[in-house]
């Protein structure tokens, strides 16, 4: 009898649900627990289109992007890689090219998120500025900036150059 009473005491401490007793009415209760993990989402990613028409052309574009997290401080980790077309999509840092296989006609670019410069393929950087109340960023938008040096643009033949920047965000 003592062993059974001890077992009930331990079980009652672990399980909070109660069962009703037999009668004209009966009631039971259950505890409800919800665990919410840190989550993050990046959306509304912009494309960056540049047109170079000579000295003074805009070679830096900043566009809004939505980064939502449920982390109260709005901080998150961000990293980036780049791929280019001419080498079959292999990662080569932040470089665009003229789409020719094995091309040497390349232009380097830089990337920053919320004013924080990123290095292609490097470890994630911890930054702030995510919207913490709206997954559609109704309150706060992050920004992505892509820029290239005019000297790099002037050093390649005329043509169309492209590549892809891949940005990864992670909840802290």
Tab-separated table of C-alpha atoms in Angstrom:
chain	number	residue	atom	x	y	z
A	1	UNK	CA	0.000	0.000	0.000
A	2	UNK	CA	2.823	2.433	0.801
A	3	UNK	CA	4.527	1.751	-2.552
A	4	UNK	CA	1.275	2.479	-4.422
A	5	UNK	CA	0.767	5.760	-2.530
A	6	UNK	CA	4.323	6.838	-3.328
A	7	UNK	CA	3.807	6.030	-6.989
A	8	UNK	CA	0.623	8.123	-7.092
A	9	UNK	CA	2.399	11.069	-5.508
A	10	UNK	CA	5.190	10.967	-8.097
A	11	UNK	CA	2.711	10.560	-10.966
A	12	UNK	CA	0.544	13.423	-9.738
A	13	UNK	CA	3.595	15.704	-9.742
A	14	UNK	CA	4.420	14.811	-13.352
A	15	UNK	CA	0.939	14.700	-14.834
A	16	UNK	CA	-1.404	17.611	-14.126
A	17	UNK	CA	-4.485	16.177	-15.849
A	18	UNK	CA	-7.255	15.054	-13.530
A	19	UNK	CA	-10.042	12.625	-14.198
A	20	UNK	CA	-13.584	13.032	-12.999
A	21	UNK	CA	-15.394	10.698	-10.674
A	22	UNK	CA	-18.514	8.695	-11.391
A	23	UNK	CA	-21.742	10.530	-10.567
A	24	UNK	CA	-24.537	12.717	-11.992
A	25	UNK	CA	-21.841	15.036	-13.390
A	26	UNK	CA	-18.137	14.570	-13.805
A	27	UNK	CA	-15.337	17.025	-14.540
A	28	UNK	CA	-11.741	16.592	-15.563
A	29	UNK	CA	-8.994	19.046	-16.354
A	30	UNK	CA	-5.896	19.169	-18.528
A	31	UNK	CA	-2.947	21.528	-18.650
A	32	UNK	CA	-2.139	22.991	-22.052
A	33	UNK	CA	1.487	23.610	-23.033
A	34	UNK	CA	2.780	25.198	-26.214
A	35	UNK	CA	6.487	25.516	-26.944
A	36	UNK	CA	7.397	28.003	-29.680
A	37	UNK	CA	10.839	27.721	-31.225
A	38	UNK	CA	12.781	30.705	-32.535
A	39	UNK	CA	11.731	31.132	-36.171
A	40	UNK	CA	12.788	33.401	-39.007
A	41	UNK	CA	11.667	34.101	-42.549
A	42	UNK	CA	13.139	36.190	-45.359
A	43	UNK	CA	10.767	37.300	-48.104
A	44	UNK	CA	10.174	40.049	-50.666
A	45	UNK	CA	13.689	39.453	-51.989
A	46	UNK	CA	14.533	42.072	-54.631
A	47	UNK	CA	16.383	41.678	-57.911
A	48	UNK	CA	19.189	44.163	-58.557
A	49	UNK	CA	19.395	45.589	-62.077
A	50	UNK	CA	22.206	47.947	-63.008
A	51	UNK	CA	22.720	49.903	-66.231
A	52	UNK	CA	26.155	51.408	-66.813
A	53	UNK	CA	26.210	54.316	-69.269
A	54	UNK	CA	29.525	55.868	-68.350
A	55	UNK	CA	31.024	57.751	-65.453
A	56	UNK	CA	28.526	58.684	-62.785
A	57	UNK	CA	26.180	55.729	-63.360
A	58	UNK	CA	24.654	54.333	-60.169
A	59	UNK	CA	26.632	51.270	-59.122
A	60	UNK	CA	25.093	50.834	-55.675
A	61	UNK	CA	21.485	49.834	-55.133
A	62	UNK	CA	19.728	49.422	-51.784
A	63	UNK	CA	16.402	47.589	-51.759
A	64	UNK	CA	14.039	46.620	-48.940
A	65	UNK	CA	13.558	42.977	-47.977
A	66	UNK	CA	11.441	41.432	-45.258
A	67	UNK	CA	13.176	39.608	-42.413
A	68	UNK	CA	10.760	38.458	-39.722
A	69	UNK	CA	11.705	36.696	-36.507
A	70	UNK	CA	9.899	35.992	-33.287
A	71	UNK	CA	13.115	36.651	-31.332
A	72	UNK	CA	12.210	39.609	-29.124
A	73	UNK	CA	15.351	41.632	-29.816
A	74	UNK	CA	14.934	41.320	-33.592
A	75	UNK	CA	18.469	40.022	-33.974
A	76	UNK	CA	19.430	37.335	-36.448
A	77	UNK	CA	22.423	35.744	-38.137
A	78	UNK	CA	22.981	36.423	-41.832
A	79	UNK	CA	25.418	34.972	-44.345
A	80	UNK	CA	25.674	35.069	-48.124
A	81	UNK	CA	27.205	33.273	-51.071
A	82	UNK	CA	27.350	34.116	-54.736
A	83	UNK	CA	27.047	32.030	-57.881
A	84	UNK	CA	27.676	33.054	-61.462
A	85	UNK	CA	26.367	31.765	-64.764
A	86	UNK	CA	29.525	31.323	-66.891
A	87	UNK	CA	31.099	28.765	-64.582
A	88	UNK	CA	28.013	26.568	-64.395
A	89	UNK	CA	26.724	28.106	-61.186
A	90	UNK	CA	29.724	27.290	-59.009
A	91	UNK	CA	30.289	29.526	-56.012
A	92	UNK	CA	32.940	32.133	-56.667
A	93	UNK	CA	32.288	34.778	-54.100
A	94	UNK	CA	30.425	37.897	-55.069
A	95	UNK	CA	31.102	37.933	-58.834
A	96	UNK	CA	28.964	38.412	-61.934
A	97	UNK	CA	30.117	37.345	-65.399
A	98	UNK	CA	29.213	37.531	-69.081
A	99	UNK	CA	27.725	34.004	-69.227
A	100	UNK	CA	30.503	32.507	-71.344
A	101	UNK	CA	31.859	29.138	-70.212
A	102	UNK	CA	35.251	29.571	-68.571
A	103	UNK	CA	35.010	33.349	-68.875
A	104	UNK	CA	37.482	35.750	-67.355
A	105	UNK	CA	35.123	38.686	-67.920
A	106	UNK	CA	33.985	39.122	-64.346
A	107	UNK	CA	32.951	41.963	-62.067
A	108	UNK	CA	33.146	41.748	-58.283
A	109	UNK	CA	30.355	43.173	-56.146
A	110	UNK	CA	29.772	43.749	-52.448
A	111	UNK	CA	26.741	42.873	-50.338
A	112	UNK	CA	25.500	44.331	-47.086
A	113	UNK	CA	22.384	43.720	-45.011
A	114	UNK	CA	21.122	46.517	-42.767
A	115	UNK	CA	24.433	48.295	-43.351
A	116	UNK	CA	26.552	45.306	-42.300
A	117	UNK	CA	29.053	44.189	-44.957
A	118	UNK	CA	29.076	40.458	-45.701
A	119	UNK	CA	31.902	38.293	-47.022
A	120	UNK	CA	30.947	35.575	-49.492
A	121	UNK	CA	30.975	32.152	-47.862
A	122	UNK	CA	32.089	33.514	-44.481
A	123	UNK	CA	30.577	32.717	-41.113
A	124	UNK	CA	27.263	34.363	-40.334
A	125	UNK	CA	27.206	37.877	-38.910
A	126	UNK	CA	24.836	38.738	-36.061
A	127	UNK	CA	22.751	41.828	-36.834
A	128	UNK	CA	19.531	43.495	-35.754
A	129	UNK	CA	16.637	45.050	-37.565
A	130	UNK	CA	14.175	42.229	-38.162
A	131	UNK	CA	10.455	42.814	-37.786
A	132	UNK	CA	9.311	41.032	-34.627
A	133	UNK	CA	5.566	41.514	-34.919
A	134	UNK	CA	4.610	40.968	-38.556
A	135	UNK	CA	5.706	38.169	-40.905
A	136	UNK	CA	4.915	40.552	-43.785
A	137	UNK	CA	7.145	43.247	-42.256
A	138	UNK	CA	4.320	45.736	-41.853
A	139	UNK	CA	6.396	47.512	-39.197
A	140	UNK	CA	10.079	47.137	-40.088
A	141	UNK	CA	11.853	46.387	-43.354
A	142	UNK	CA	15.453	45.253	-43.588
A	143	UNK	CA	17.664	46.437	-46.432
A	144	UNK	CA	20.029	44.708	-48.842
A	145	UNK	CA	22.683	46.691	-50.705
A	146	UNK	CA	24.614	45.439	-53.733
A	147	UNK	CA	27.418	47.608	-55.095
A	148	UNK	CA	30.293	47.380	-57.547
A	149	UNK	CA	33.327	49.535	-58.219
A	150	UNK	CA	33.305	51.653	-61.377
A	151	UNK	CA	36.881	50.590	-62.188
A	152	UNK	CA	35.798	46.930	-62.239
A	153	UNK	CA	32.888	47.743	-64.553
A	154	UNK	CA	35.133	49.733	-66.902
A	155	UNK	CA	37.684	46.893	-67.119
A	156	UNK	CA	35.416	44.437	-68.990
A	157	UNK	CA	33.887	44.493	-72.488
A	158	UNK	CA	30.355	45.788	-73.048
A	159	UNK	CA	27.682	43.126	-72.630
A	160	UNK	CA	25.303	41.590	-70.161
A	161	UNK	CA	26.713	40.326	-66.866
A	162	UNK	CA	24.812	38.387	-64.233
A	163	UNK	CA	24.975	36.081	-61.266
A	164	UNK	CA	23.053	35.282	-58.109
A	165	UNK	CA	23.488	36.298	-54.504
A	166	UNK	CA	22.082	33.819	-51.969
A	167	UNK	CA	21.282	35.259	-48.548
A	168	UNK	CA	20.635	32.991	-45.584
A	169	UNK	CA	19.156	34.181	-42.308
A	170	UNK	CA	18.978	32.194	-39.074
A	171	UNK	CA	17.102	32.857	-35.852
A	172	UNK	CA	19.264	33.327	-32.788
